[in-house]
């Protein structure tokens, strides 16, 4: 197939995502409606499943530029299908995870050059990326914007220009998904984004490239990992829905959806600059930056909570302990 220059394809991908998502919004107002509940961060019914718009745009344009578009498509298609079905109605978690393991196996077979002992660990990590990006998709524009910046970084750093088409598609989607969102990406979008990031890393030229680029994912993966660890330490049921991710608690403390998304974008951008300028050293520093950002968020929430409780809060805490 004749290749078309990247820039026109990016413009086409963005335009297609803009149009497709608008059409999905108009047609998903009933069967795909997300009704707010006590775990929601939104207050009005909003259609979900809009991620299908940027997936279709990406798929149609990738066919004209990537030497083997089926390689990526074979991994992402099962995830998109099961995610779409889950957005439409409930799919058991066991079935979803089996599909994720299938996608991981396909990705490893096509992009991984790994010793046999590492394959199970890589498969689990691959499914973790899929689920963590899904967990983080709880505020308007957060995952779509942050993933777009991450994919742009990976496209340059790992010399994988294919991902620019997904970046462009996400920009078109963000017209509808930025706060206040008119449509959510749903599982169909978030799981495909997590897998796309994982594919890009797995397809790194060398292991050194992979480990150097990995911290670009830490603003999202770090929040998800930290929250999971925090809930395990507190003895909570980690399979039960909740609203205790750092990004959720920041929004509950008074931040707008846009402010939270911009904060995560700033941290991601800072990591991109550190890795681009300092290489492996910047990667190490980026890990510290991500940890510091989480600690800073917790400190802010602690101080905010102390302020909301008033000057006698410490005395009330001591009384409760006694």
Short mmCIF file of C-alpha atoms in Angstrom, two decimals:
data_model
loop_
_atom_site.label_atom_id
_atom_site.label_comp_id
_atom_site.label_asym_id
_atom_site.label_seq_id
_atom_site.Cartn_x
_atom_site.Cartn_y
_atom_site.Cartn_z
CA UNK A 1 0.00 0.00 0.00
CA UNK A 2 1.29 3.47 -0.91
CA UNK A 3 2.39 5.49 2.10
CA UNK A 4 0.94 8.98 2.59
CA UNK A 5 3.05 11.68 4.36
CA UNK A 6 2.54 11.73 8.11
CA UNK A 7 1.30 15.31 8.55
CA UNK A 8 -1.73 14.99 6.21
CA UNK A 9 -2.57 11.67 7.85
CA UNK A 10 -2.42 13.28 11.29
CA UNK A 11 -4.80 16.00 10.14
CA UNK A 12 -7.12 13.35 8.72
CA UNK A 13 -6.95 11.27 11.92
CA UNK A 14 -7.83 14.30 14.04
CA UNK A 15 -10.72 15.27 11.76
CA UNK A 16 -12.09 11.72 11.62
CA UNK A 17 -11.98 11.39 15.41
CA UNK A 18 -13.77 14.71 15.77
CA UNK A 19 -16.53 13.62 13.39
CA UNK A 20 -16.80 10.01 14.58
CA UNK A 21 -16.99 11.01 18.24
CA UNK A 22 -19.67 13.58 17.47
CA UNK A 23 -21.70 10.91 15.69
CA UNK A 24 -21.26 8.51 18.59
CA UNK A 25 -22.36 11.18 21.04
CA UNK A 26 -25.56 11.67 19.07
CA UNK A 27 -26.28 7.94 18.90
CA UNK A 28 -25.17 6.77 22.37
CA UNK A 29 -27.61 8.90 24.38
CA UNK A 30 -29.68 5.96 25.64
CA UNK A 31 -28.07 2.54 25.48
CA UNK A 32 -24.57 3.77 26.41
CA UNK A 33 -25.60 6.37 29.00
CA UNK A 34 -23.46 6.65 32.14
CA UNK A 35 -25.78 7.51 35.04
CA UNK A 36 -24.06 9.28 38.00
CA UNK A 37 -23.87 7.37 41.29
CA UNK A 38 -22.12 7.78 44.64
CA UNK A 39 -18.77 6.77 43.07
CA UNK A 40 -19.03 9.11 40.08
CA UNK A 41 -17.07 12.31 39.58
CA UNK A 42 -19.72 13.72 37.22
CA UNK A 43 -23.20 14.96 38.07
CA UNK A 44 -25.20 14.54 34.87
CA UNK A 45 -25.92 11.53 32.64
CA UNK A 46 -23.27 11.35 29.91
CA UNK A 47 -22.83 8.82 27.09
CA UNK A 48 -19.80 6.56 27.23
CA UNK A 49 -18.05 4.53 24.56
CA UNK A 50 -16.68 7.58 22.75
CA UNK A 51 -13.23 6.01 22.61
CA UNK A 52 -14.49 4.06 19.64
CA UNK A 53 -14.26 7.35 17.70
CA UNK A 54 -10.51 7.80 18.10
CA UNK A 55 -9.90 4.06 17.65
CA UNK A 56 -11.65 4.05 14.25
CA UNK A 57 -9.80 7.20 13.19
CA UNK A 58 -6.48 5.69 14.21
CA UNK A 59 -7.22 2.37 12.48
CA UNK A 60 -8.26 3.96 9.20
CA UNK A 61 -5.21 6.23 8.95
CA UNK A 62 -2.67 3.72 10.28
CA UNK A 63 -3.38 1.46 7.33
CA UNK A 64 -1.72 4.05 5.07
CA UNK A 65 1.51 4.52 6.96
CA UNK A 66 2.54 1.56 9.07
CA UNK A 67 4.41 -1.21 7.27
CA UNK A 68 2.35 -3.84 9.08
CA UNK A 69 -0.80 -2.26 10.57
CA UNK A 70 -2.28 -5.71 11.28
CA UNK A 71 0.39 -6.35 13.92
CA UNK A 72 -0.93 -3.56 16.14
CA UNK A 73 -4.52 -4.14 15.09
CA UNK A 74 -4.47 -7.80 16.13
CA UNK A 75 -3.56 -6.76 19.67
CA UNK A 76 -5.94 -3.83 20.01
CA UNK A 77 -9.01 -5.26 18.24
CA UNK A 78 -9.97 -7.83 20.92
CA UNK A 79 -9.63 -5.17 23.63
CA UNK A 80 -11.73 -2.70 21.67
CA UNK A 81 -14.43 -5.31 21.10
CA UNK A 82 -14.69 -6.49 24.71
CA UNK A 83 -14.48 -2.89 25.95
CA UNK A 84 -17.28 -1.84 23.63
CA UNK A 85 -19.43 -4.74 24.84
CA UNK A 86 -18.69 -3.83 28.45
CA UNK A 87 -19.68 -0.21 27.80
CA UNK A 88 -22.93 -1.44 26.27
CA UNK A 89 -23.66 -3.91 29.07
CA UNK A 90 -21.78 -5.82 31.76
CA UNK A 91 -19.11 -8.33 30.76
CA UNK A 92 -17.80 -10.56 33.59
CA UNK A 93 -14.36 -9.58 34.86
CA UNK A 94 -13.02 -13.08 34.20
CA UNK A 95 -13.91 -12.82 30.50
CA UNK A 96 -12.37 -9.36 30.25
CA UNK A 97 -9.13 -10.53 31.83
CA UNK A 98 -8.90 -13.54 29.54
CA UNK A 99 -9.17 -11.19 26.56
CA UNK A 100 -6.48 -8.98 28.10
CA UNK A 101 -4.19 -12.00 28.49
CA UNK A 102 -4.86 -12.89 24.85
CA UNK A 103 -3.88 -9.35 23.80
CA UNK A 104 -0.75 -9.58 25.95
CA UNK A 105 0.21 -12.91 24.34
CA UNK A 106 -0.29 -11.48 20.85
CA UNK A 107 1.78 -8.40 21.70
CA UNK A 108 4.63 -10.45 23.16
CA UNK A 109 4.61 -12.79 20.15
CA UNK A 110 4.82 -9.91 17.69
CA UNK A 111 6.87 -7.25 19.49
CA UNK A 112 8.73 -8.92 22.33
CA UNK A 113 12.25 -10.35 22.17
CA UNK A 114 12.26 -11.78 25.66
CA UNK A 115 13.76 -14.74 27.50
CA UNK A 116 11.17 -17.39 28.34
CA UNK A 117 11.28 -16.77 32.10
CA UNK A 118 10.29 -13.11 31.58
CA UNK A 119 7.17 -13.77 29.50
CA UNK A 120 4.74 -14.34 32.42
CA UNK A 121 5.91 -11.16 34.13
CA UNK A 122 5.61 -9.13 30.93
CA UNK A 123 2.11 -10.52 30.34
CA UNK A 124 1.00 -9.47 33.82
CA UNK A 125 2.60 -6.04 33.36
CA UNK A 126 0.82 -5.66 30.01
CA UNK A 127 -2.58 -6.38 31.58
CA UNK A 128 -1.71 -4.04 34.45
CA UNK A 129 -1.22 -1.19 31.97
CA UNK A 130 -4.61 -1.97 30.43
CA UNK A 131 -6.39 -1.95 33.79
CA UNK A 132 -4.51 0.96 35.33
CA UNK A 133 -5.36 3.27 32.43
CA UNK A 134 -8.95 2.15 32.81
CA UNK A 135 -8.86 2.91 36.56
CA UNK A 136 -7.47 6.39 35.88
CA UNK A 137 -10.22 7.29 33.42
CA UNK A 138 -12.49 8.99 35.93
CA UNK A 139 -12.24 12.72 35.15
CA UNK A 140 -12.93 14.72 32.01
CA UNK A 141 -9.95 14.80 29.68
CA UNK A 142 -7.46 13.32 32.15
CA UNK A 143 -6.45 10.07 30.46
CA UNK A 144 -7.01 11.27 26.89
CA UNK A 145 -4.76 14.33 27.28
CA UNK A 146 -2.06 12.66 29.37
CA UNK A 147 -1.92 9.60 27.11
CA UNK A 148 -1.65 11.87 24.06
CA UNK A 149 1.41 13.55 25.54
CA UNK A 150 2.91 10.20 26.54
CA UNK A 151 2.37 8.72 23.08
CA UNK A 152 3.91 11.80 21.44
CA UNK A 153 6.98 11.36 23.63
CA UNK A 154 7.21 7.65 22.85
CA UNK A 155 6.77 8.28 19.12
CA UNK A 156 9.86 10.51 19.17
CA UNK A 157 12.00 8.75 21.78
CA UNK A 158 11.44 5.22 20.47
CA UNK A 159 11.23 6.25 16.79
CA UNK A 160 7.69 4.91 16.35
CA UNK A 161 5.88 7.50 14.19
CA UNK A 162 2.74 5.36 14.05
CA UNK A 163 1.66 6.72 17.43
CA UNK A 164 1.43 10.28 16.08
CA UNK A 165 -1.78 9.18 14.37
CA UNK A 166 -3.26 8.11 17.68
CA UNK A 167 -2.08 11.38 19.24
CA UNK A 168 -3.91 13.30 16.51
CA UNK A 169 -7.02 11.18 16.97
CA UNK A 170 -6.97 11.89 20.71
CA UNK A 171 -6.80 15.63 20.04
CA UNK A 172 -9.95 15.35 17.93
CA UNK A 173 -11.61 13.30 20.66
CA UNK A 174 -10.64 15.83 23.33
CA UNK A 175 -12.89 18.42 21.72
CA UNK A 176 -15.75 16.33 23.09
CA UNK A 177 -14.05 14.92 26.20
CA UNK A 178 -12.42 17.98 27.78
CA UNK A 179 -14.32 19.39 30.74
CA UNK A 180 -17.25 19.58 30.74
CA UNK A 181 -17.23 16.29 28.84
CA UNK A 182 -19.99 15.65 26.35
CA UNK A 183 -18.99 11.98 26.05
CA UNK A 184 -16.67 9.60 27.94
CA UNK A 185 -14.16 7.30 26.26
CA UNK A 186 -15.40 4.27 28.22
CA UNK A 187 -13.60 0.96 28.58
CA UNK A 188 -13.29 0.68 24.81
CA UNK A 189 -11.01 3.74 24.84
CA UNK A 190 -9.10 3.45 28.11
CA UNK A 191 -8.10 -0.19 27.69
CA UNK A 192 -6.89 0.41 24.13
CA UNK A 193 -4.82 3.38 25.30
CA UNK A 194 -3.21 1.35 28.08
CA UNK A 195 -2.38 -1.40 25.60
CA UNK A 196 -1.02 1.11 23.05
CA UNK A 197 1.40 2.53 25.62
CA UNK A 198 2.46 -1.01 26.56
CA UNK A 199 2.99 -1.98 22.89
CA UNK A 200 5.16 1.08 22.30
CA UNK A 201 7.35 0.21 25.29
CA UNK A 202 7.50 -3.48 24.41
CA UNK A 203 8.59 -2.53 20.88
CA UNK A 204 11.53 -0.46 22.17
CA UNK A 205 14.77 -0.83 20.17
CA UNK A 206 16.67 -2.04 23.26
CA UNK A 207 15.90 -2.79 26.92
CA UNK A 208 17.76 0.40 27.83
CA UNK A 209 15.35 2.42 25.69
CA UNK A 210 12.42 0.73 27.43
CA UNK A 211 13.60 1.43 30.98
CA UNK A 212 14.59 4.98 30.08
CA UNK A 213 11.18 5.76 28.58
CA UNK A 214 9.09 3.93 31.18
CA UNK A 215 8.80 6.83 33.69
CA UNK A 216 6.75 8.84 31.17
CA UNK A 217 3.87 6.59 32.28
CA UNK A 218 4.36 7.23 36.01
CA UNK A 219 1.87 10.11 36.46
CA UNK A 220 -0.95 7.68 35.62
CA UNK A 221 0.63 4.33 36.51
CA UNK A 222 2.07 5.81 39.71
CA UNK A 223 -1.30 7.06 40.95
CA UNK A 224 -2.92 3.69 40.19
CA UNK A 225 -0.10 1.69 41.81
CA UNK A 226 0.02 3.95 44.86
CA UNK A 227 -3.74 3.75 45.35
CA UNK A 228 -3.77 -0.03 44.96
CA UNK A 229 -0.96 -0.38 47.53
CA UNK A 230 -2.67 2.04 49.89
CA UNK A 231 -5.93 0.09 49.76
CA UNK A 232 -4.14 -3.23 50.29
CA UNK A 233 -2.38 -1.86 53.37
CA UNK A 234 -5.72 -0.65 54.75
CA UNK A 235 -7.24 -4.08 54.22
CA UNK A 236 -9.80 -2.86 51.69
CA UNK A 237 -11.34 -5.01 48.98
CA UNK A 238 -9.31 -3.95 45.94
CA UNK A 239 -11.93 -5.38 43.57
CA UNK A 240 -14.64 -3.08 44.94
CA UNK A 241 -15.30 0.21 43.14
CA UNK A 242 -14.06 3.28 45.00
CA UNK A 243 -13.21 6.98 44.74
CA UNK A 244 -9.85 7.09 46.50
CA UNK A 245 -7.38 7.60 43.65
CA UNK A 246 -5.29 10.70 44.20
CA UNK A 247 -6.82 12.39 41.17
CA UNK A 248 -10.31 11.70 42.53
CA UNK A 249 -9.50 13.05 45.98
CA UNK A 250 -8.00 16.19 44.47
CA UNK A 251 -11.23 16.75 42.57
CA UNK A 252 -13.27 16.09 45.71
CA UNK A 253 -11.18 18.67 47.57
CA UNK A 254 -12.34 21.40 45.20
CA UNK A 255 -10.13 21.15 42.12
CA UNK A 256 -11.95 21.24 38.80
CA UNK A 257 -11.61 18.41 36.27
CA UNK A 258 -9.49 20.69 34.09
CA UNK A 259 -7.15 21.65 36.94
CA UNK A 260 -6.47 18.01 37.78
CA UNK A 261 -5.87 17.11 34.13
CA UNK A 262 -3.50 20.06 33.68
CA UNK A 263 -1.57 19.08 36.82
CA UNK A 264 -1.00 15.57 35.48
CA UNK A 265 -0.03 17.02 32.09
CA UNK A 266 2.54 19.30 33.74
CA UNK A 267 4.16 16.43 35.61
CA UNK A 268 4.17 14.31 32.44
CA UNK A 269 5.69 17.19 30.48
CA UNK A 270 8.42 17.70 33.10
CA UNK A 271 9.29 14.00 32.92
CA UNK A 272 9.45 14.18 29.13
CA UNK A 273 11.90 17.09 29.34
CA UNK A 274 14.09 15.34 31.94
CA UNK A 275 14.35 12.12 29.92
CA UNK A 276 14.87 13.94 26.61
CA UNK A 277 17.71 16.07 27.97
CA UNK A 278 19.41 13.76 30.49
CA UNK A 279 18.63 10.26 29.23
CA UNK A 280 18.89 7.51 31.83
CA UNK A 281 19.79 10.01 34.56
CA UNK A 282 16.66 11.97 33.67
CA UNK A 283 14.70 8.75 33.92
CA UNK A 284 15.94 8.20 37.46
CA UNK A 285 15.15 11.82 38.35
CA UNK A 286 11.70 11.41 36.79
CA UNK A 287 10.95 8.53 39.14
CA UNK A 288 11.76 10.80 42.05
CA UNK A 289 9.61 13.54 40.53
CA UNK A 290 6.62 11.22 40.22
CA UNK A 291 6.99 10.08 43.83
CA UNK A 292 7.37 13.69 44.95
CA UNK A 293 4.22 14.67 43.03
CA UNK A 294 2.22 11.97 44.81
CA UNK A 295 3.68 13.00 48.18
CA UNK A 296 2.92 16.64 47.38
CA UNK A 297 -0.66 15.77 46.53
CA UNK A 298 -1.09 13.91 49.79
CA UNK A 299 0.44 16.80 51.75
CA UNK A 300 -1.91 19.24 50.07
CA UNK A 301 -4.92 17.06 50.89
CA UNK A 302 -3.74 16.70 54.50
CA UNK A 303 -3.37 20.46 54.91
CA UNK A 304 -6.71 21.05 53.20
CA UNK A 305 -8.36 18.58 55.53
CA UNK A 306 -6.76 20.24 58.56
CA UNK A 307 -7.98 23.63 57.37
CA UNK A 308 -11.52 22.35 56.79
CA UNK A 309 -11.66 20.81 60.25
CA UNK A 310 -10.61 24.03 61.96
CA UNK A 311 -7.94 24.96 64.53
CA UNK A 312 -9.13 22.43 67.11
CA UNK A 313 -8.87 19.43 64.79
CA UNK A 314 -5.71 18.13 66.45
CA UNK A 315 -7.42 18.15 69.86
CA UNK A 316 -10.37 16.25 68.41
CA UNK A 317 -8.03 13.66 66.93
CA UNK A 318 -6.32 13.15 70.31
CA UNK A 319 -9.69 12.81 72.01
CA UNK A 320 -10.75 10.21 69.48
CA UNK A 321 -7.54 8.25 70.04
CA UNK A 322 -8.06 8.30 73.79
#
